[in-house]
PDB file of C-alpha atoms and ligand atoms in Angstrom:
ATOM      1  CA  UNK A   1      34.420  23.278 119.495  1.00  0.00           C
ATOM      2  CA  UNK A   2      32.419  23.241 116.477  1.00  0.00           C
ATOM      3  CA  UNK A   3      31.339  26.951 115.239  1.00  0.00           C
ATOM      4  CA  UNK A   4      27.588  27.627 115.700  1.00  0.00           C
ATOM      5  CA  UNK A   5      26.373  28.368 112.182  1.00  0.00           C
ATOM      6  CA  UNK A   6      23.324  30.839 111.362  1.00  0.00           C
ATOM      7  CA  UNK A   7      20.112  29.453 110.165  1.00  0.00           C
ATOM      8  CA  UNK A   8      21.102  31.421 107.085  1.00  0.00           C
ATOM      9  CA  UNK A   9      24.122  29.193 106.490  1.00  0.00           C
ATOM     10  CA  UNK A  10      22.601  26.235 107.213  1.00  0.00           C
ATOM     11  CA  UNK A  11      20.192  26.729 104.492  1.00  0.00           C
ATOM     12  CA  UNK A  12      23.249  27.047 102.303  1.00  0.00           C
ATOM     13  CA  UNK A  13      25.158  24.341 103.650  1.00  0.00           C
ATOM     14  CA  UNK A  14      22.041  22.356 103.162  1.00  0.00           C
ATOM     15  CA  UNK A  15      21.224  22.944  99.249  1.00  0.00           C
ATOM     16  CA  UNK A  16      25.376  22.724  98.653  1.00  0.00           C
ATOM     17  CA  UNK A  17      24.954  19.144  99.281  1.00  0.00           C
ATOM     18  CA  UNK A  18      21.526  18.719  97.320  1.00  0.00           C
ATOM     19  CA  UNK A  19      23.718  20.168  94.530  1.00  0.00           C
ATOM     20  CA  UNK A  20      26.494  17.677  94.963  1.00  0.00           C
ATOM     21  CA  UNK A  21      23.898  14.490  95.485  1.00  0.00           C
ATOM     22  CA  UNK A  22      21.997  16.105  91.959  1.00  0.00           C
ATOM     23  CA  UNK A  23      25.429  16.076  90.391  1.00  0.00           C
ATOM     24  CA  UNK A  24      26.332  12.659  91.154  1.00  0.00           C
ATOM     25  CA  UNK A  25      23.190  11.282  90.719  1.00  0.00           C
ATOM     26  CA  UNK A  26      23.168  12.339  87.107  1.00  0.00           C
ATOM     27  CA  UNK A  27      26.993  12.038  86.281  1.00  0.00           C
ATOM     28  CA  UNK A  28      26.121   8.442  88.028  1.00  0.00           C
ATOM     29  CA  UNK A  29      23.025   8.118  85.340  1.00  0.00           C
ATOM     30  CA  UNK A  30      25.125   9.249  82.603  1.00  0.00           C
ATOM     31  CA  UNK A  31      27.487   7.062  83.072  1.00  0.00           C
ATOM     32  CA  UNK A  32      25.436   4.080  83.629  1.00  0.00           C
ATOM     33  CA  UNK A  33      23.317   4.808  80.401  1.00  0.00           C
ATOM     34  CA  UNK A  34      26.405   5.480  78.626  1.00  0.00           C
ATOM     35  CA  UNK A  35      27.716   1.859  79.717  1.00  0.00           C
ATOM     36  CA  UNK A  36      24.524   0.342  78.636  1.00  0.00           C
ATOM     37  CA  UNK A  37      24.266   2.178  75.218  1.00  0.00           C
ATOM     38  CA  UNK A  38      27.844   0.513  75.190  1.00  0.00           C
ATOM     39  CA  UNK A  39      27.091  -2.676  76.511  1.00  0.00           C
ATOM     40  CA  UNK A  40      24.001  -3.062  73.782  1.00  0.00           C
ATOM     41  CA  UNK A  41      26.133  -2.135  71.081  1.00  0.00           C
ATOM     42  CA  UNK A  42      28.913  -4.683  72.354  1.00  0.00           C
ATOM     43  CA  UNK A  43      26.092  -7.285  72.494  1.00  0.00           C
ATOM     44  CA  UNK A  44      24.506  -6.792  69.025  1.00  0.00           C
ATOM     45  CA  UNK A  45      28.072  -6.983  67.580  1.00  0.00           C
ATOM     46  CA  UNK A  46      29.330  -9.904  69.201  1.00  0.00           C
ATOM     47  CA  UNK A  47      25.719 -11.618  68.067  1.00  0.00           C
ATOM     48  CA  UNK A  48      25.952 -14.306  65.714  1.00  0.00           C
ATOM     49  CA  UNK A  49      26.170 -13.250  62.167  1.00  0.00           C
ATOM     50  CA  UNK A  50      22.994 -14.427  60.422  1.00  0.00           C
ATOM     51  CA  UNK A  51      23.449 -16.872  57.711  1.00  0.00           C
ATOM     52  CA  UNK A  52      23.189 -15.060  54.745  1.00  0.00           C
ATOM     53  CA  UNK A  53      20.441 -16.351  52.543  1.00  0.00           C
ATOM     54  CA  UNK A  54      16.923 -15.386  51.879  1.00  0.00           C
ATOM     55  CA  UNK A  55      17.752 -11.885  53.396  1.00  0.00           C
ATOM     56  CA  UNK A  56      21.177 -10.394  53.502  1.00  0.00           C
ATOM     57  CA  UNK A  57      23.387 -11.342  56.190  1.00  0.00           C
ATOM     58  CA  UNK A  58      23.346  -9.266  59.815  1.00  0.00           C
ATOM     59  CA  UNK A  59      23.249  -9.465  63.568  1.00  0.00           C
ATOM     60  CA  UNK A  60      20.534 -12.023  64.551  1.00  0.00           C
ATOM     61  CA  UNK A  61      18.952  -9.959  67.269  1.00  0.00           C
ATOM     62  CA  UNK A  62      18.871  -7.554  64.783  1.00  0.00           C
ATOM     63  CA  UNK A  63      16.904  -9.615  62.139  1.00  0.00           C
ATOM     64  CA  UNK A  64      14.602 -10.749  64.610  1.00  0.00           C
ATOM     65  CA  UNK A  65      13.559  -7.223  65.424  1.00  0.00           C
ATOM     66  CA  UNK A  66      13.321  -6.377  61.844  1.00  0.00           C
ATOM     67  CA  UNK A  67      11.095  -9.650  61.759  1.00  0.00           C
ATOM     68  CA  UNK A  68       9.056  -8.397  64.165  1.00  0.00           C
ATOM     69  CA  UNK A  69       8.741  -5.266  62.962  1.00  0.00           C
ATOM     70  CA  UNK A  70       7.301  -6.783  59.584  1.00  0.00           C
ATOM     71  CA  UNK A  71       4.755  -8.699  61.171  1.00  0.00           C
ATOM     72  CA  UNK A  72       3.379  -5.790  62.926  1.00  0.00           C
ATOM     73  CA  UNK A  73       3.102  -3.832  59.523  1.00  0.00           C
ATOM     74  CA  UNK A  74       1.672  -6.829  57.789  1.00  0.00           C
ATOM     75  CA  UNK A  75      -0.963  -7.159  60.656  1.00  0.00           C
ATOM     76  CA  UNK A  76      -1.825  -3.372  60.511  1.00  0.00           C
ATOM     77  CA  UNK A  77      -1.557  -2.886  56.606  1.00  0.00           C
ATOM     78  CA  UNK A  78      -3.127  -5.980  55.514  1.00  0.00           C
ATOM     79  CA  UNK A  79      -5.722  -6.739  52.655  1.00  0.00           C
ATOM     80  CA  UNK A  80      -8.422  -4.145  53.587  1.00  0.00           C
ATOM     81  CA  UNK A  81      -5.961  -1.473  52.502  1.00  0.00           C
ATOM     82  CA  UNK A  82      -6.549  -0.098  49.302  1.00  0.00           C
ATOM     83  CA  UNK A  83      -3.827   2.022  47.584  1.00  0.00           C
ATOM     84  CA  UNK A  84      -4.509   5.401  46.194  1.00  0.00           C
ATOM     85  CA  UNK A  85      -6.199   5.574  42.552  1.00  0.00           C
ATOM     86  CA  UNK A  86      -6.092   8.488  40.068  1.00  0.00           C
ATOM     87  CA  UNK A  87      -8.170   9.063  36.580  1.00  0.00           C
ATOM     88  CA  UNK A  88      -6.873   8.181  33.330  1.00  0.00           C
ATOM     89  CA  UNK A  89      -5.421  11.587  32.617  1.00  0.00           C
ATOM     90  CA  UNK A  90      -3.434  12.210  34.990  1.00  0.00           C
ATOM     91  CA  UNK A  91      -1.231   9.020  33.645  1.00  0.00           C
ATOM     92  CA  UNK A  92       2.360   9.126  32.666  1.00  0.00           C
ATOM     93  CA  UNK A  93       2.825   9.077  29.019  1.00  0.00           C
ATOM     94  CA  UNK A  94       5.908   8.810  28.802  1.00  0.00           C
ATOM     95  CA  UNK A  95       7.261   5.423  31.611  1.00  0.00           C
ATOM     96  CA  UNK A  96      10.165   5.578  33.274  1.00  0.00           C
ATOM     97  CA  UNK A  97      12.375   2.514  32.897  1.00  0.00           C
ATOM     98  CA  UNK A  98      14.617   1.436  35.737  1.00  0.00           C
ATOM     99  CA  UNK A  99      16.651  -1.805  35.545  1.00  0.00           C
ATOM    100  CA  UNK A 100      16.640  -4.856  33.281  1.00  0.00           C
ATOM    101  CA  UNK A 101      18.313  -7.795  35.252  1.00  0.00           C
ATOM    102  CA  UNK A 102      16.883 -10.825  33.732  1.00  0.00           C
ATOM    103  CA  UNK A 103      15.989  -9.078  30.856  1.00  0.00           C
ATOM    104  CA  UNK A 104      18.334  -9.644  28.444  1.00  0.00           C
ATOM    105  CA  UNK A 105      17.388 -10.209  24.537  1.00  0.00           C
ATOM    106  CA  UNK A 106      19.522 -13.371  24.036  1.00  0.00           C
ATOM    107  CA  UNK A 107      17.857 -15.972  24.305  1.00  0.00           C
ATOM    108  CA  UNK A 108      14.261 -14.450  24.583  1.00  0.00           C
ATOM    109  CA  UNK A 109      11.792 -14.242  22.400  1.00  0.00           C
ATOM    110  CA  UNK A 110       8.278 -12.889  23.488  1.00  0.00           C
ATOM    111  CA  UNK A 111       6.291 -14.650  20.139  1.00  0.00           C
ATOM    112  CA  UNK A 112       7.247 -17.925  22.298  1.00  0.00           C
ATOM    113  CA  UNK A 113       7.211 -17.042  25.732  1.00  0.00           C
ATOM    114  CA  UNK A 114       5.058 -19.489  27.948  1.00  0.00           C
ATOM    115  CA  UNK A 115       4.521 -18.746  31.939  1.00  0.00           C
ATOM    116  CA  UNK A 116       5.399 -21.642  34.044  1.00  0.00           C
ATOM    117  CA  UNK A 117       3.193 -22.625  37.140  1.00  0.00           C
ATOM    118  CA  UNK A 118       4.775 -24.868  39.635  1.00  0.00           C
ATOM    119  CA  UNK A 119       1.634 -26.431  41.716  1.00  0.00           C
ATOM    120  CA  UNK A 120       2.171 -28.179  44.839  1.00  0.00           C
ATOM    121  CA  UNK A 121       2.471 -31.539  43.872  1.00  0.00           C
ATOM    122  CA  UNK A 122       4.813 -30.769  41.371  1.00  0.00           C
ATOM    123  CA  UNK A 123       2.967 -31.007  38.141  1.00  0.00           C
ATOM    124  CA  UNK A 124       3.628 -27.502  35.715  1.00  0.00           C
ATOM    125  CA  UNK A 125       0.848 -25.937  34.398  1.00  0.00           C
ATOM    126  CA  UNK A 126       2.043 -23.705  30.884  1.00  0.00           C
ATOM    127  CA  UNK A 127       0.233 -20.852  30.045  1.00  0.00           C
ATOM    128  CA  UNK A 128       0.114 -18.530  26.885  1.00  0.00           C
ATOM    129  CA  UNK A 129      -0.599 -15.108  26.913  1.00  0.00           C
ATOM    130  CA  UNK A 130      -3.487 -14.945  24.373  1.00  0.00           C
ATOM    131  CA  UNK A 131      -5.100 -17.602  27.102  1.00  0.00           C
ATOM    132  CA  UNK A 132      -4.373 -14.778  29.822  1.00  0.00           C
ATOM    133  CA  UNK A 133      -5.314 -12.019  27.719  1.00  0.00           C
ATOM    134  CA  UNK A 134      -8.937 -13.763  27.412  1.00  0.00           C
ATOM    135  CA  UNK A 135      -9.505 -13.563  30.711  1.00  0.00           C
ATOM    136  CA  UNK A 136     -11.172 -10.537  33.020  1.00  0.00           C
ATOM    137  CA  UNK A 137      -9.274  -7.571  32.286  1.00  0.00           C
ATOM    138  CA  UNK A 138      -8.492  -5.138  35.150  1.00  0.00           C
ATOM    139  CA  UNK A 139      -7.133  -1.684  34.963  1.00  0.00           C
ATOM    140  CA  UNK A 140      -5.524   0.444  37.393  1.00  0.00           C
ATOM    141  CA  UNK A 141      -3.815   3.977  37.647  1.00  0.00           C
ATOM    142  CA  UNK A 142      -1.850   4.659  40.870  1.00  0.00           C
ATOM    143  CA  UNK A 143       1.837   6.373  41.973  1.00  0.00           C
ATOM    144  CA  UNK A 144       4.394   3.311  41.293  1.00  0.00           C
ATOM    145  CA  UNK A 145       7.054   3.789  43.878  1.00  0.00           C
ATOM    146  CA  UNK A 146      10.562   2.836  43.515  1.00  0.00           C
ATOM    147  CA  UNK A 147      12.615   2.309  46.030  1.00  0.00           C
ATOM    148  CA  UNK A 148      15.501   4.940  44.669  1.00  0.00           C
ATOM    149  CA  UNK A 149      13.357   7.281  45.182  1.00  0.00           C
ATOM    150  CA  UNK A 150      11.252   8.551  42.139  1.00  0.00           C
ATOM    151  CA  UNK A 151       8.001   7.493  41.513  1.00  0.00           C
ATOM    152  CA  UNK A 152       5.369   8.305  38.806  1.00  0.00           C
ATOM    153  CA  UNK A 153       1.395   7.971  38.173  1.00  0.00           C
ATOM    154  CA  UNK A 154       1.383   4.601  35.744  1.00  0.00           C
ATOM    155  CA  UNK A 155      -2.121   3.048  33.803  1.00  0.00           C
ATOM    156  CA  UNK A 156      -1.227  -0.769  33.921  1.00  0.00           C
ATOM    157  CA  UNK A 157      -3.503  -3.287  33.045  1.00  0.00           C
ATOM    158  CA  UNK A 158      -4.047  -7.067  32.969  1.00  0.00           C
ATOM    159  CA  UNK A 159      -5.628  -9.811  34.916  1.00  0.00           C
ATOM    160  CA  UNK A 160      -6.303 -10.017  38.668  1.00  0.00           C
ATOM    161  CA  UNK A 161      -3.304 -12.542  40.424  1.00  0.00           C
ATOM    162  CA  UNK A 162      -6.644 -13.521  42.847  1.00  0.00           C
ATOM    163  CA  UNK A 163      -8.458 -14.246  39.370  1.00  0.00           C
ATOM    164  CA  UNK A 164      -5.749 -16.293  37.849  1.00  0.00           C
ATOM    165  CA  UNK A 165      -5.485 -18.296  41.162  1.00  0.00           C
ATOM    166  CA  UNK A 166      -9.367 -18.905  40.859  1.00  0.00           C
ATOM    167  CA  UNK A 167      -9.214 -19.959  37.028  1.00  0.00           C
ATOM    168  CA  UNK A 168      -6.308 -22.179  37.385  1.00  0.00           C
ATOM    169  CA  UNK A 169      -7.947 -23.965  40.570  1.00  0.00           C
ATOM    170  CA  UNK A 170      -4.667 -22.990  42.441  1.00  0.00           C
ATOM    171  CA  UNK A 171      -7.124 -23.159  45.760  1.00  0.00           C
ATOM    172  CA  UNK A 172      -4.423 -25.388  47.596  1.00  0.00           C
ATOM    173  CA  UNK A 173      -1.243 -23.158  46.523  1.00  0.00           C
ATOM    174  CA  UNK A 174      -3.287 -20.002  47.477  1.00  0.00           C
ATOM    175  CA  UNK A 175      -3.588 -21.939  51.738  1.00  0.00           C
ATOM    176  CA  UNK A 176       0.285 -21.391  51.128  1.00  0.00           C
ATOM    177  CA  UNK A 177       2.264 -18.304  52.390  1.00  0.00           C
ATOM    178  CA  UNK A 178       4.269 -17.088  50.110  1.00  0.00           C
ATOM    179  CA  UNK A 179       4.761 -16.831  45.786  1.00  0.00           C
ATOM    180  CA  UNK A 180       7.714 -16.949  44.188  1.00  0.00           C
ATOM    181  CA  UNK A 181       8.445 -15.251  41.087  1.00  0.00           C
ATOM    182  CA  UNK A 182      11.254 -15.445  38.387  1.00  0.00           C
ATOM    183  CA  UNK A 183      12.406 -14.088  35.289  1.00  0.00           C
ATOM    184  CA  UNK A 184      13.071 -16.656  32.395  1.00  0.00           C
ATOM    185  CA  UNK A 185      16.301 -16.612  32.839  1.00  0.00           C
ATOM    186  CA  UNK A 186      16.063 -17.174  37.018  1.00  0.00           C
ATOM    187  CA  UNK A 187      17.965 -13.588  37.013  1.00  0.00           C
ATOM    188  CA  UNK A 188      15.548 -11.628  38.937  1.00  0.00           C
ATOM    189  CA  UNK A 189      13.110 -13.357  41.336  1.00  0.00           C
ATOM    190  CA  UNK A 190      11.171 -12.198  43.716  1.00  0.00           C
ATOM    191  CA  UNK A 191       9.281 -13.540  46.643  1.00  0.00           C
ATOM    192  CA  UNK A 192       6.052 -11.761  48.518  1.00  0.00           C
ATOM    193  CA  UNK A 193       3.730 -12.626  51.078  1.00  0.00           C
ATOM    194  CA  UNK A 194       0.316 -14.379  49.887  1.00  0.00           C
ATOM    195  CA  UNK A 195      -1.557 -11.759  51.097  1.00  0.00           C
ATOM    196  CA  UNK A 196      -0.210  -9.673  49.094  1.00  0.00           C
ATOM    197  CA  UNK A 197      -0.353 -11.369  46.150  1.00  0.00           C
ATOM    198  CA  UNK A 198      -3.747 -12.028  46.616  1.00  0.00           C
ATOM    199  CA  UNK A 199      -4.534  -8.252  47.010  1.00  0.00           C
ATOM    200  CA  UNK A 200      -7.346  -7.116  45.314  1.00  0.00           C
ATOM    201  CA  UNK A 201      -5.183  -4.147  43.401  1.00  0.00           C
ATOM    202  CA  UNK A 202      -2.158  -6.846  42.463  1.00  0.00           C
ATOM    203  CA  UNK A 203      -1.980  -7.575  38.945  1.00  0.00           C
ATOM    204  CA  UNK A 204      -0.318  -9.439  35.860  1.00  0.00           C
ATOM    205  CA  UNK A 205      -0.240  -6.847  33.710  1.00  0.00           C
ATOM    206  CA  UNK A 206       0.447  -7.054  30.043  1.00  0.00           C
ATOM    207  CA  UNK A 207      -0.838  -3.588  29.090  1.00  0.00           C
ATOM    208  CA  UNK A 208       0.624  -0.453  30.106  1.00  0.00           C
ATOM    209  CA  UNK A 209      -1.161   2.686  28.618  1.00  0.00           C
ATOM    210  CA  UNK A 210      -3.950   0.608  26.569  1.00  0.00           C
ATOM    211  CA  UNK A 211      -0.849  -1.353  24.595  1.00  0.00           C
ATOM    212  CA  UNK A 212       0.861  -4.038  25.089  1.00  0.00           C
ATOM    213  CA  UNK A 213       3.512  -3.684  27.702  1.00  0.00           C
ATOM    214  CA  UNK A 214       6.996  -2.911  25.671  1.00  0.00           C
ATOM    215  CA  UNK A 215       9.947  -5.326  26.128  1.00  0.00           C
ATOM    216  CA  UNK A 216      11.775  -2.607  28.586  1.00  0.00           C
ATOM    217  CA  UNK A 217       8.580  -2.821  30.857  1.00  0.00           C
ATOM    218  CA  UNK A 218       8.226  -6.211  31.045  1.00  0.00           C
ATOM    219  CA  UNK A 219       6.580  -7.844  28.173  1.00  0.00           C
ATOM    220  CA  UNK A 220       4.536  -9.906  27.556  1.00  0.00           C
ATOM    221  CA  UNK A 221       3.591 -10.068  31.178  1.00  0.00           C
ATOM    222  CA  UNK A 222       4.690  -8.658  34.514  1.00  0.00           C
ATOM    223  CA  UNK A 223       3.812  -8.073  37.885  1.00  0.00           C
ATOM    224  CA  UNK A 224       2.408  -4.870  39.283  1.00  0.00           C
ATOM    225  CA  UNK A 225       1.489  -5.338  42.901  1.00  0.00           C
ATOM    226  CA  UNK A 226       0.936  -1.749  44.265  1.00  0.00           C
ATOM    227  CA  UNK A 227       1.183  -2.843  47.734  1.00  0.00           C
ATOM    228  CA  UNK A 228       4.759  -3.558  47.336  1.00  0.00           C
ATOM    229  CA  UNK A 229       7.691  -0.915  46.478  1.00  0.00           C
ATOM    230  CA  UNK A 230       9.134  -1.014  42.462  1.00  0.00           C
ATOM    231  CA  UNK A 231      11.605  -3.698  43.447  1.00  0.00           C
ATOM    232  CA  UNK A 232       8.562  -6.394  43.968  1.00  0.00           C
ATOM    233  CA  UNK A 233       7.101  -5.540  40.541  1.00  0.00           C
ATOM    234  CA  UNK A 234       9.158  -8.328  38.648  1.00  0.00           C
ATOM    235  CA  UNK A 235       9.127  -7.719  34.918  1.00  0.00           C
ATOM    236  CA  UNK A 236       9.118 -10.565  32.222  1.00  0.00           C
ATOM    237  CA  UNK A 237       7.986 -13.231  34.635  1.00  0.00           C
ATOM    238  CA  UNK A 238       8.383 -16.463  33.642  1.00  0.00           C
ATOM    239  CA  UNK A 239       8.037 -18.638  36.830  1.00  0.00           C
ATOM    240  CA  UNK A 240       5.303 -18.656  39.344  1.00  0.00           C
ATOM    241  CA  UNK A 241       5.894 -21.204  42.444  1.00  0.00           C
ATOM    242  CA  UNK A 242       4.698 -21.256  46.114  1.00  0.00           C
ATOM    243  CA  UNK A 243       5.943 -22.460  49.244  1.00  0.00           C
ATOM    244  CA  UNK A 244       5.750 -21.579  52.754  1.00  0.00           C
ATOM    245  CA  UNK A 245       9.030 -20.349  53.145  1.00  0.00           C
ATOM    246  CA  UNK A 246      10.399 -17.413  51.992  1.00  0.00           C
ATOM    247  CA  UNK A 247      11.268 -18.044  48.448  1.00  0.00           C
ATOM    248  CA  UNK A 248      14.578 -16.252  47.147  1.00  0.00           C
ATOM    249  CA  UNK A 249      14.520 -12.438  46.571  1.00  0.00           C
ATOM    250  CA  UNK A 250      16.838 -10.573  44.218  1.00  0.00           C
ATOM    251  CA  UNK A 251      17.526  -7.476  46.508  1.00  0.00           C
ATOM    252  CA  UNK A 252      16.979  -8.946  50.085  1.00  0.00           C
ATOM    253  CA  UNK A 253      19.955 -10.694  49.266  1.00  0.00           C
ATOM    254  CA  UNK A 254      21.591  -8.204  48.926  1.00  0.00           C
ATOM    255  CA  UNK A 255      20.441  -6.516  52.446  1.00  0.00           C
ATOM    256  CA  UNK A 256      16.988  -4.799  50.714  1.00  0.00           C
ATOM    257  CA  UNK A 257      14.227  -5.388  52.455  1.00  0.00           C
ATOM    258  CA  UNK A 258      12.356  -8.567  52.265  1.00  0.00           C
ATOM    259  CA  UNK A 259       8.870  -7.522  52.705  1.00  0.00           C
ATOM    260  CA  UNK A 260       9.342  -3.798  51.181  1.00  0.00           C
ATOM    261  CA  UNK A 261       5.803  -2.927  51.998  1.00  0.00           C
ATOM    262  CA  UNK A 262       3.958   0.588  51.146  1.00  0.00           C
TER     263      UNK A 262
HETATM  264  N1  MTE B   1      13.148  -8.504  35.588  1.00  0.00           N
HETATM  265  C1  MTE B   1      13.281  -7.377  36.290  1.00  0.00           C
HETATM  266  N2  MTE B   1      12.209  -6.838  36.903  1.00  0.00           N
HETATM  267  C2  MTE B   1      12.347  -5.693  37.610  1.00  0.00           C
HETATM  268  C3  MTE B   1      13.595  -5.059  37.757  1.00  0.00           C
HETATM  269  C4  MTE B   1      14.706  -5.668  37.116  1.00  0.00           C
HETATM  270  O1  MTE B   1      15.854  -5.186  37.193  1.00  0.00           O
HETATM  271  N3  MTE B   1      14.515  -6.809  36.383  1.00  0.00           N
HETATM  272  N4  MTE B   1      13.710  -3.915  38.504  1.00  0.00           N
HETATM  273  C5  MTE B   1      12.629  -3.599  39.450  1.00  0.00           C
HETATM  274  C6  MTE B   1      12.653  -2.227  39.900  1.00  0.00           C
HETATM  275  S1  MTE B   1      13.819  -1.802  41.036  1.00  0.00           S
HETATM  276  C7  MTE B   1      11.718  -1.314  39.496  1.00  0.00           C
HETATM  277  S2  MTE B   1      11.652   0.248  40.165  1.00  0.00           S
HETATM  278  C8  MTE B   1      10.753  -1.645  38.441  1.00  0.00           C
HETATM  279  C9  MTE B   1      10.894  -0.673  37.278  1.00  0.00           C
HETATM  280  O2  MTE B   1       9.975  -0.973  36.267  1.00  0.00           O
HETATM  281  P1  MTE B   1      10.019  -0.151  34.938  1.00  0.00           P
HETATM  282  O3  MTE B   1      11.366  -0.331  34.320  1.00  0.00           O
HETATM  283  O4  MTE B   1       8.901  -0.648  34.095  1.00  0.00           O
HETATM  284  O5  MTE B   1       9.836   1.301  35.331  1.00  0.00           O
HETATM  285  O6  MTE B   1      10.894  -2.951  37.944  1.00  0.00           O
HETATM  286  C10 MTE B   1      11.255  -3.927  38.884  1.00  0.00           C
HETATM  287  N5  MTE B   1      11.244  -5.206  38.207  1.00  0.00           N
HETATM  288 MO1   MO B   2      13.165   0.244  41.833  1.00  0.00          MO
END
């Protein structure tokens, strides 16, 4: 016969077994949640590779996040956002050079340089910089950020890429989503959104400091789209095209990436 317990132990016996179900409910939780952490990690590396192309290759559910995740950020930080500006004086004097892919002195000579504009029908408009330099001038001074990690106040200057559009008649190009750009040589390019581009603060400079830009920075004319990390911000340019796709992109190729907003 079964031994008649005290309320007391009954109480006990009672919250013994809550203890026990609490235990296995969360050793039961943590092992579930471990096996799904598990399971997602399983999935994402047994995902198809991505073809490695326009962006570096990865896991396709991956990239499609990361896709995602860029269209949010273009919706939130688009055109209306203006980046930071700072007086005259407080301007670098001496500028910080980086890296000079495509920049070689070869087979370059500035005296002769002519920018190429690939319109939509194919036709290629060629453009000399004393034509450019006649045009509006804008300035701006504003914290150019590299993706490395330094970044400095800079004074570039040079004309509007929304003005150029307008004085070339490039209406039709400008319906199209994104501008490719490419050193002489074709051994940097870089490729950016049209809204972007189009962004009231996004230049082609060919002053830097009230002179003309030096060969190291870019001369005679480069981009400076302050919207866009250092790695955008092609120097020397010597092709402009459009499409809508995703023209090629020096460092998302090599896993950067592609739309490295600020
Ligand atoms: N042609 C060309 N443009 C380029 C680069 C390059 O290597 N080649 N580097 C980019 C990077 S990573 C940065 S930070 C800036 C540096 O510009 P700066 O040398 O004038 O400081 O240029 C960008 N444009
Ligand atoms: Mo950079």
């Amino acid at each position: 016969m079964a031994k008649k317990l005290s309320s007391a132990q009954l109480q006990e016996l009672a919250i013994e077994k809550k203890i026990k179900r609490r235990n296995f409910i969360s050793f039961s939780a943590f092992f579930i949640g471990a096996g799904a952490a598990f399971g997602g990690w399983k999935w994402l590396y047994n995902s198809p590779q991505e073809t490695a192309g326009i962006t570096a290759g990865t896991r396709q559910p991956l990239r499609r996040a990361l896709n995602k995740t860029e269209l949010f950020f273009r919706r939130i930080f688009s055109n209306d956002h203006v980046v930071k500006t700072y007086p005259k004086e407080r301007a670098a004097k001496v500028v910080r050079v980086n890296s000079d892919i495509g920049m070689s002195t070869d087979n370059f000579n500035a005296a002769n340089w002519q920018l190429s504009v690939v319109k939509k029908n194919g036709h290629v408009l060629k453009i000399g910089i004393e034509e450019i330099r006649a045009l509006p001038k804008t300035e701006i001074v504003y914290d150019f950020k590299c993706v490395e990690g330094w970044d400095q106040i800079q004074h570039w200057a040079g004309l509007r890429f929304v003005d150029f559009m307008a004085h070339y008649g490039l209406q039709e190009q400008a319906e199209m989503e994104y501008v490719g750009m490419e050193t002489p040589d074709g051994a940097y390019y870089v490729g950016l959104d049209m809204e972007s581009a189009l962004h009231p603060q996004t230049l082609l400079a060919y002053e830097m400091n009230d002179q003309p830009i030096a060969e190291v920075h870019g001369a005679p004319l480069r981009l400076i789209i302050p919207v866009k990390y250092g790695i955008k911000n092609l120097k020397r340019i010597g092709t402009i095209n459009f499409s809508n796709q995703r023209p090629r992109d020096y460092w998302a190729e090599q896993g950067y990436d592609y739309y490295s907003g600020l």
